[in-house]
One Martini backbone bead per residue (centre of mass of N, CA, C, O) as a GRO file, in nm:
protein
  100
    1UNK     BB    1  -0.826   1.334   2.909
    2UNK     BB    2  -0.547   1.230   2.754
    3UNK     BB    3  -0.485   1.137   2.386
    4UNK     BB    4  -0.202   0.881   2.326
    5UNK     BB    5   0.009   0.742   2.183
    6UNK     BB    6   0.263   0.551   2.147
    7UNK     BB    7   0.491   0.692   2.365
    8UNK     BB    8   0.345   1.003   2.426
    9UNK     BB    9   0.220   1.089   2.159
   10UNK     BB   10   0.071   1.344   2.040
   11UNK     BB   11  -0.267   1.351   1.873
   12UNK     BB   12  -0.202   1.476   1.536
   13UNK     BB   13  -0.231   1.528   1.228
   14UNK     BB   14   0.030   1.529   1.145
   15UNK     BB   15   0.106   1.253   1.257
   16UNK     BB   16  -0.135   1.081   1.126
   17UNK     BB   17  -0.015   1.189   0.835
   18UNK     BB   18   0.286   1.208   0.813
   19UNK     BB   19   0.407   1.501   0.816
   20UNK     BB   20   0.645   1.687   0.583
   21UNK     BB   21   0.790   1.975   0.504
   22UNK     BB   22   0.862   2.108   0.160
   23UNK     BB   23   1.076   2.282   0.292
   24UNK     BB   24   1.400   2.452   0.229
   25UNK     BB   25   1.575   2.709   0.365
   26UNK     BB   26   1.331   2.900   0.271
   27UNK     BB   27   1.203   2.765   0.043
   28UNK     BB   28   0.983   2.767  -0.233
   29UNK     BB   29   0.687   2.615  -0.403
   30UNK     BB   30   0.525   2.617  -0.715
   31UNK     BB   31   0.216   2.671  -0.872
   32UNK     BB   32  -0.084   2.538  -0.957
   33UNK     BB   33  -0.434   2.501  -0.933
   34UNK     BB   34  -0.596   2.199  -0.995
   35UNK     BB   35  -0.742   2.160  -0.704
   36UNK     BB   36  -1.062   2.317  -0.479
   37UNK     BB   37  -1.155   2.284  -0.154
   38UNK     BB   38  -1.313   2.514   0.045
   39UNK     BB   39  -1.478   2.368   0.254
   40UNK     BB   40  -1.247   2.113   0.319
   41UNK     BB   41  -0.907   2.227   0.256
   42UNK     BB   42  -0.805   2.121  -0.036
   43UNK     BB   43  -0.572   2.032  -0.257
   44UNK     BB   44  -0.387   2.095  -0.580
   45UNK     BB   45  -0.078   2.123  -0.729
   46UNK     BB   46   0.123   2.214  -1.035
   47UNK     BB   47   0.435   2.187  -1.079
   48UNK     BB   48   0.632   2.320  -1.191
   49UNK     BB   49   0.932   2.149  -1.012
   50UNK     BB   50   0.923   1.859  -0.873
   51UNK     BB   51   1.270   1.855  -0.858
   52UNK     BB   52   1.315   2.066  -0.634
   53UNK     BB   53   1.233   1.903  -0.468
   54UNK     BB   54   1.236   1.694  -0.142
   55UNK     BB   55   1.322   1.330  -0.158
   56UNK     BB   56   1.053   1.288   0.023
   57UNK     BB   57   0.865   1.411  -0.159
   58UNK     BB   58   0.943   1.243  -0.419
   59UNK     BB   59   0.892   0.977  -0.321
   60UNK     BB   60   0.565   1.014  -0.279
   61UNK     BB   61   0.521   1.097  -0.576
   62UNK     BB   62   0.632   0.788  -0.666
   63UNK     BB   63   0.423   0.601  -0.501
   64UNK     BB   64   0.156   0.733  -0.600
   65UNK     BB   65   0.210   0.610  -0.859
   66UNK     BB   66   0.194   0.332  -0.810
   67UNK     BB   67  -0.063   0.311  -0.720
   68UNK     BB   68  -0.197   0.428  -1.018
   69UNK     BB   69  -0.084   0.162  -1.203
   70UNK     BB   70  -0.267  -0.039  -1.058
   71UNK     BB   71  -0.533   0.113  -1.103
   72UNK     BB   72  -0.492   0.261  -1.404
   73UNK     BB   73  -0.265   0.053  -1.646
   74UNK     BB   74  -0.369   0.241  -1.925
   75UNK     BB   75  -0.346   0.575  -1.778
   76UNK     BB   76  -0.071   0.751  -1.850
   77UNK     BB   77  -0.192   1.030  -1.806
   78UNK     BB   78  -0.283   1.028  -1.522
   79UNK     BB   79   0.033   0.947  -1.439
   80UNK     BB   80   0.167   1.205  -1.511
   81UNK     BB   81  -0.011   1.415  -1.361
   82UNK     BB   82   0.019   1.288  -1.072
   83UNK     BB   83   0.318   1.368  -1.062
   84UNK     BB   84   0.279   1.706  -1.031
   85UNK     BB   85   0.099   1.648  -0.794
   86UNK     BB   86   0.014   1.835  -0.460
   87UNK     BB   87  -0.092   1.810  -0.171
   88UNK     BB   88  -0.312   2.060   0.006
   89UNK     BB   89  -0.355   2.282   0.258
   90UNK     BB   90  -0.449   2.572   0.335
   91UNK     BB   91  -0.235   2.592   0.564
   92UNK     BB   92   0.003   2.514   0.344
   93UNK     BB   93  -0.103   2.798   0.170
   94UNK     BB   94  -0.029   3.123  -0.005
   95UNK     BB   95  -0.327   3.326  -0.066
   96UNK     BB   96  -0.164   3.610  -0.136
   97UNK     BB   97  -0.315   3.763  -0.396
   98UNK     BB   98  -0.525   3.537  -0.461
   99UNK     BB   99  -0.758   3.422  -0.680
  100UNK     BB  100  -0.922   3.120  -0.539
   0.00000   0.00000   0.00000
């Protein structure tokens, strides 16, 4: 027996997470690897230039921040770096030819 969300969408996690791709027409988004957890596949990336991503991207990392606000409101430092960084699945970045 196959178990669907309501109204018949597949459960899948990209759906449970509601994810959307990072990239458009084929542009790509680098940055440096700021925490690797390679056990569990997931970790953060330091964005060169984080205005450059998608309106949709940069808004998720603008609520991150107000979330971070809330919980942290007296340190400033760790709200800046939080603004440059952006959670990655080892499935959603490209580590060839990086030793990582």
């Amino acid at each position: 027996r196959r178990v669907t969300l309501p109204g018949g969408v597949a459960m899948t996690q990209a759906i449970l997470e509601n994810r959307q791709l990072a990239f458009n027409d084929g542009r790509r988004f680098s940055g440096v690897v700021s925490f690797r957890d390679h056990d569990k596949g997931f970790g953060l990336i330091q964005l060169q230039n984080p205005d450059a991503l998608p309106a949709h991207i940069q808004s998720r990392v603008r609520q991150r921040g107000l979330l971070v606000k809330q919980d942290c409101p007296a340190d400033s430092g760790m709200q800046a770096q939080l603004e440059r960084l952006l959670y990655f699945r080892d499935a959603d970045a490209d580590f060839e030819g990086v030793g990582v």
